[in-house]
Coordinates of C-alpha atoms and ligand atoms in Angstrom, one line a residue:
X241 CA 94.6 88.1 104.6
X242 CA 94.3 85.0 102.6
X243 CA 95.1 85.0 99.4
X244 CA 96.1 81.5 98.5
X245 CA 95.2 80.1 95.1
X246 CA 94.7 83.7 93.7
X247 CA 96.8 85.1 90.9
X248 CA 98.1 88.5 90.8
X249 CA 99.6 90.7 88.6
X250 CA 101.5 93.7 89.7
X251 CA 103.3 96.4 87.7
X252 CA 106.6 98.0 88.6
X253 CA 107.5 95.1 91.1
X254 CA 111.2 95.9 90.7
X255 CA 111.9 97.8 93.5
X256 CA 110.1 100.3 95.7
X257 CA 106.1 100.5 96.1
X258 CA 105.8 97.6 93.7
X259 CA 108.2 95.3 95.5
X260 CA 106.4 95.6 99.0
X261 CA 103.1 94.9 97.3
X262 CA 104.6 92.0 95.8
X263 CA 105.6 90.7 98.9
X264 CA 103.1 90.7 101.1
X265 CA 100.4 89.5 98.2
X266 CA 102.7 86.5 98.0
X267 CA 103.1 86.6 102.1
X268 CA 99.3 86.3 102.3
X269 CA 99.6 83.5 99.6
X270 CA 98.7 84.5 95.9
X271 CA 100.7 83.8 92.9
X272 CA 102.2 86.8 90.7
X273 CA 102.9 87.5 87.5
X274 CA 105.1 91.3 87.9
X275 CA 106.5 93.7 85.1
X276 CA 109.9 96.0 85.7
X277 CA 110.9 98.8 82.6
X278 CA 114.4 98.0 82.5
X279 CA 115.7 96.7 86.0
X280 CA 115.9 92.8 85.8
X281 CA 118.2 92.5 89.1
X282 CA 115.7 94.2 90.8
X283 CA 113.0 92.3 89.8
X284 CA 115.1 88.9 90.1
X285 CA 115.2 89.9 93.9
X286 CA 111.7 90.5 93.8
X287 CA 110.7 86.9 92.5
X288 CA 113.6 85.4 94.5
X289 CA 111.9 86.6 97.8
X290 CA 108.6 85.6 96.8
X291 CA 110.1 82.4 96.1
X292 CA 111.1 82.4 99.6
X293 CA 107.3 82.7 100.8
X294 CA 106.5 79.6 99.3
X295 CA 105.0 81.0 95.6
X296 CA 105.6 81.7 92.3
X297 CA 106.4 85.3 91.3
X298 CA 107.5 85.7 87.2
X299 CA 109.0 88.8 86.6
X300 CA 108.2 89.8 82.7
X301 CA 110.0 92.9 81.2
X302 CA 107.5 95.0 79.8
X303 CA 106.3 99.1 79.1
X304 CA 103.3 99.3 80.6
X305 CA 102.7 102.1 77.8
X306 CA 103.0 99.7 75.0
X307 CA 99.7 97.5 74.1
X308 CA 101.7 94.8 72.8
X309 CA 103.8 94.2 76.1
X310 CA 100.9 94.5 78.0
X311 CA 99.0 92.0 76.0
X312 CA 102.3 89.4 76.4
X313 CA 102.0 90.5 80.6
X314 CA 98.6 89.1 80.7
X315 CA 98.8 86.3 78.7
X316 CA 102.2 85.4 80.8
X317 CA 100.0 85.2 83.6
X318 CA 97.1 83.3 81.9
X319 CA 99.3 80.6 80.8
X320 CA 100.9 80.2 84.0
X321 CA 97.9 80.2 86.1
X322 CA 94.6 80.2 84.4
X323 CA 93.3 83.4 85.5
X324 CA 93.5 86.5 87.1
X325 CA 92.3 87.7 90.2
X326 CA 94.0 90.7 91.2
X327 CA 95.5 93.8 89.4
X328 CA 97.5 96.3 91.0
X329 CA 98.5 99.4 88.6
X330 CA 101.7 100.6 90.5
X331 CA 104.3 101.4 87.8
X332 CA 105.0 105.2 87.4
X333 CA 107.3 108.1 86.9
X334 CA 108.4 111.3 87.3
X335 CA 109.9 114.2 85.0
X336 CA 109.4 117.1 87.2
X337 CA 109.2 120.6 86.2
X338 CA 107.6 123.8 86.1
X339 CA 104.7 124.7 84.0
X340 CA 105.7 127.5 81.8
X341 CA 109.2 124.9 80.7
X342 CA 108.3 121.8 81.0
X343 CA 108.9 119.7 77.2
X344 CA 105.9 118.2 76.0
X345 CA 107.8 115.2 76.2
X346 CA 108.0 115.2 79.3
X347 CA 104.5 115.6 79.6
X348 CA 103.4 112.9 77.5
X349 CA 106.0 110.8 79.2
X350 CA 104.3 110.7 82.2
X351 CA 100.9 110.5 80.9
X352 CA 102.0 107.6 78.7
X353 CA 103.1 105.2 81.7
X354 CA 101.1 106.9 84.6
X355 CA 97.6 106.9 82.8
X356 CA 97.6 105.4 79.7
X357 CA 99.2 102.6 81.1
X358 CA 97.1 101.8 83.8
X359 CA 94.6 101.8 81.5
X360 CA 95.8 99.4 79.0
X361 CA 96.1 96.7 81.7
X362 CA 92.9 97.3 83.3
X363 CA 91.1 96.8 80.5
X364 CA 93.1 93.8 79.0
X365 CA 92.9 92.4 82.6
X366 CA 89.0 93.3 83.0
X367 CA 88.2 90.9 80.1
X368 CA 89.7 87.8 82.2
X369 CA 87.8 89.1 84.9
X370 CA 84.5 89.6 83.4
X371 CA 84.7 86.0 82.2
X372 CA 85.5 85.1 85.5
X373 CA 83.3 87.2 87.1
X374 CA 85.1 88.1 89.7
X375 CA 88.2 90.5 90.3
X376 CA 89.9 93.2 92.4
X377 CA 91.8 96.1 90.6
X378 CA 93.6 98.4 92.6
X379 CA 95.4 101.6 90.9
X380 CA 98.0 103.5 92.4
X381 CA 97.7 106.8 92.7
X382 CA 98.9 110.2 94.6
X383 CA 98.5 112.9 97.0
X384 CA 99.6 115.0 94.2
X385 CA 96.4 113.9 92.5
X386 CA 94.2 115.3 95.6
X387 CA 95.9 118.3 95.7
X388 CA 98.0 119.2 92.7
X389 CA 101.9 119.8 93.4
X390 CA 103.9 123.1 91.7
X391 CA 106.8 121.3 89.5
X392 CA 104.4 118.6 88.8
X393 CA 101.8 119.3 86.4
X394 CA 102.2 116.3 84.2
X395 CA 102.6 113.7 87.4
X396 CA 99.3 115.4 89.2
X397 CA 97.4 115.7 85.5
X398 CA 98.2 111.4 85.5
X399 CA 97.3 110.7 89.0
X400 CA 94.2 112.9 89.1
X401 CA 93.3 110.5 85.9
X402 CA 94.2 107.2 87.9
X403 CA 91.0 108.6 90.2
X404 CA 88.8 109.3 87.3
X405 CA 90.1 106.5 85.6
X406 CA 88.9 103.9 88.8
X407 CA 85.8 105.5 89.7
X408 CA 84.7 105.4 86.3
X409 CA 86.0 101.9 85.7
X410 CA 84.1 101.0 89.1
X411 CA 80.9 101.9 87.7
X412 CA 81.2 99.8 85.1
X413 CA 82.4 96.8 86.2
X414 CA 80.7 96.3 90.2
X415 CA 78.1 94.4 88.3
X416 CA 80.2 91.5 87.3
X417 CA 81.8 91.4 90.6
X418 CA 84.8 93.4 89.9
X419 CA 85.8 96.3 92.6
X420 CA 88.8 99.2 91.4
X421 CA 89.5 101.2 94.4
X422 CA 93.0 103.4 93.9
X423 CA 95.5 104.3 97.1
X424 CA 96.9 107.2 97.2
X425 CA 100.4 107.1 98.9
X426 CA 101.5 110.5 100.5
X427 CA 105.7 111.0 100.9
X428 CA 106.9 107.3 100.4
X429 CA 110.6 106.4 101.2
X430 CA 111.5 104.8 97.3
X431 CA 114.0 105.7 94.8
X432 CA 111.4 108.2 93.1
X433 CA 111.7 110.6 96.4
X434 CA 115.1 110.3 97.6
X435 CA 116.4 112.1 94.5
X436 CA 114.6 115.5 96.0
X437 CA 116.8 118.0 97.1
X438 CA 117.4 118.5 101.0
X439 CA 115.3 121.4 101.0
X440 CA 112.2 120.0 99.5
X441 CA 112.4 117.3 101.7
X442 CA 112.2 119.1 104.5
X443 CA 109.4 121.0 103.2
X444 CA 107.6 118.4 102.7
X445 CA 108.3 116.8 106.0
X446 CA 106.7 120.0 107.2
X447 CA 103.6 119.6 105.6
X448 CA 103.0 116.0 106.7
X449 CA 101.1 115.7 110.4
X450 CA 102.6 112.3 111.1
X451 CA 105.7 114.0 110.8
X452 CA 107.4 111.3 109.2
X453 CA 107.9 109.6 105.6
X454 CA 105.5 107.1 104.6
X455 CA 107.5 103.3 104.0
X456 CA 106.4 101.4 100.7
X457 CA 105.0 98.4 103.8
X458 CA 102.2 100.7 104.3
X459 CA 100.6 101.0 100.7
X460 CA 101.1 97.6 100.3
X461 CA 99.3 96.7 103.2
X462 CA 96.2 99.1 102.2
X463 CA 96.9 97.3 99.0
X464 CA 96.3 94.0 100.4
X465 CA 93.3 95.1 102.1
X466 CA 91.5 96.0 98.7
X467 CA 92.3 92.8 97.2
X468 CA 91.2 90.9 99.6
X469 CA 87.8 89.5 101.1
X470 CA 86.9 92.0 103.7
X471 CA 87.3 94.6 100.9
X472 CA 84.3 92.5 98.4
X473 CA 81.8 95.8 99.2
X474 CA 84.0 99.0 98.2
X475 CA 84.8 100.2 95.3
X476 CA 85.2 103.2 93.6
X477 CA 87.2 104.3 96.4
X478 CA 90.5 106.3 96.8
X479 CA 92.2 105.6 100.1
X480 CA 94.7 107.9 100.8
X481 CA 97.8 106.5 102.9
X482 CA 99.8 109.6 103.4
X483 CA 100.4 110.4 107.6
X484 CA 97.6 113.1 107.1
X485 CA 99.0 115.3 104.5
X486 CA 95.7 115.1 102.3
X487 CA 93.6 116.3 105.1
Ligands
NAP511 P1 110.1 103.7 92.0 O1 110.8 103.3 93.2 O2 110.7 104.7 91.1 O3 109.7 102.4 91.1 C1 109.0 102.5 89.9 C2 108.6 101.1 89.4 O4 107.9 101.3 88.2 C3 109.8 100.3 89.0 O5 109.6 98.9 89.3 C4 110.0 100.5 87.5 O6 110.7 99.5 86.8 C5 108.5 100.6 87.1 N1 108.3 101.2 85.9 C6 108.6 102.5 85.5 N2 108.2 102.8 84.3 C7 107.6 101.7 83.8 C8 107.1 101.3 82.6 N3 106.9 102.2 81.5 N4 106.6 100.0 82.4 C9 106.7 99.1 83.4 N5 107.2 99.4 84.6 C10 107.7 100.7 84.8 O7 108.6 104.3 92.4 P2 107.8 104.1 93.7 O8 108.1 105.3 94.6 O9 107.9 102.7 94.3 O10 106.3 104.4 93.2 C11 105.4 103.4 92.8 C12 104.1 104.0 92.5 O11 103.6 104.8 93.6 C13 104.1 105.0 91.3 O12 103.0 104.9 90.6 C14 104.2 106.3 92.0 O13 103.8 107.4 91.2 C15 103.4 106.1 93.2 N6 103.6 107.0 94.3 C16 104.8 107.1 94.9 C17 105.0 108.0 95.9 C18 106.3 108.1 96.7 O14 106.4 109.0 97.5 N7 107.3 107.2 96.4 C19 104.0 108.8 96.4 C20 102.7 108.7 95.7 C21 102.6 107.8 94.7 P3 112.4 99.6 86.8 O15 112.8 99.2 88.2 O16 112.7 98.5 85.8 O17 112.7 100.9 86.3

């Protein structure tokens, strides 16, 4: 994959998914712009080891929920770089519960930086890329939001948006050379799953034919793939990188 000269911007970079993704972007050669919530050691390592791979990563602390940080995230990257060319919509979280008492906070929580945030920087970074007209947006989303998950109705509610959210987007934008395809990771070894209990784990290991956890390496590579040139005739697409478990 060759990426060189392109600009990227990536949310959640600090650790986890959004790290990997970061990394091999900048191993196959673009520049990146990459927002954290709160954990700036995390995302110093991440620009430090993009730094390594001979570009420039600038971490910027923003909400992904919040227009006016997202606004300052893509101008960050427009002043550094002039354009950009990729958008990955990674950032996400959890607050897990059943249906019947689960706060509405918590619910909205999750919609807030799951949905509405991958919404706020696709369409700030879809007018950069209509000018352009060119660009590859690729949202993160979930098995959950194939199949639904009990204890997850506001996660699966968000990711089952993400899809609606790309497809829709897809339609809209294919004519001025923009593709959104969304991944959907299956049981990925992060921070967000190693706080499940034993016992869930197991379950879930159960229920994966692979028979194994997913690493953060793998989405990023599918990742990769959609931004780059191989990947200028698909979009709309959700490509789910999960050992089987969607099948
Ligand atoms: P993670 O390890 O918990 O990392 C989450 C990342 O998102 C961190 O960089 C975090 O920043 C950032 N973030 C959280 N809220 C944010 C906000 N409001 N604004 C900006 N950044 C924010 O999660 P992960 O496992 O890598 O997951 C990455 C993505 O993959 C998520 O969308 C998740 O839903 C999806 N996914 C994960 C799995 C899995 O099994 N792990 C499976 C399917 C889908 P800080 O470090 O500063 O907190």
């Amino acid at each position: 994959m060759n990426l060189t000269g392109k600009t990227a911007v990536v949310t959640g970079g600090s650790r986890g998914i959004g790290r990997s993704i970061c990394l091999e972007l900048a191993r196959s050669g673009a520049n990146l712009v990459f927002c954290y919530a709160g954990n700036s050691a995390g995302a110093e390592e991440t620009a430090a080891e993009c730094s390594r791979l001979g570009v420039q990563a600038l971490p910027v602390q923003c909400n992904v929920a919040d227009p006016e940080d997202v606004k300052a995230l893509m101008e960050t990257a427009l002043n550094a770089f002039g354009r950009i060319d990729i958008l990955v919509n990674n950032a996400g979280i959890t607050r897990d519960g059943l249906l019947l008492t689960m706060k509405e906070s918590d619910f909205t929580a999750v919609l807030d930086t799951n949905l509405k945030g991958a919404f706020l920087c696709l369409k700030a970074a879809a007018r950069t890329m209509m000018k352009q007209r060119c660009g590859r947006v690729i949202n993160i989303s979930s098995v959950v939001g194939l199949r639904g998950n009990a204890g997850q109705v506001n996660y699966a509610a968000s990711k089952a948006g993400v899809i609606g959210l790309t497809k829709s987007a897809a339609k809209e934008l294919a004519t001025r050379g923009i593709t959104v395809n969304a991944v959907a990771p299956g049981f990925i070894d992060t921070d967000m799953t190693a706080v499940l209990p034993e016992s869930a784990r197991t379950a879930l290991l159960g229920s994966i034919p692979a028979g194994r956890l997913g690493q953060p390496e793998e989405i990023a590579h599918a990742v990769a793939f959609f931004a780059g040139d191989h990947a200028a005739y698909i979009t709309g697409q959700v490509l789910a990188v999960d050992g089987g478990m969607s099948m």
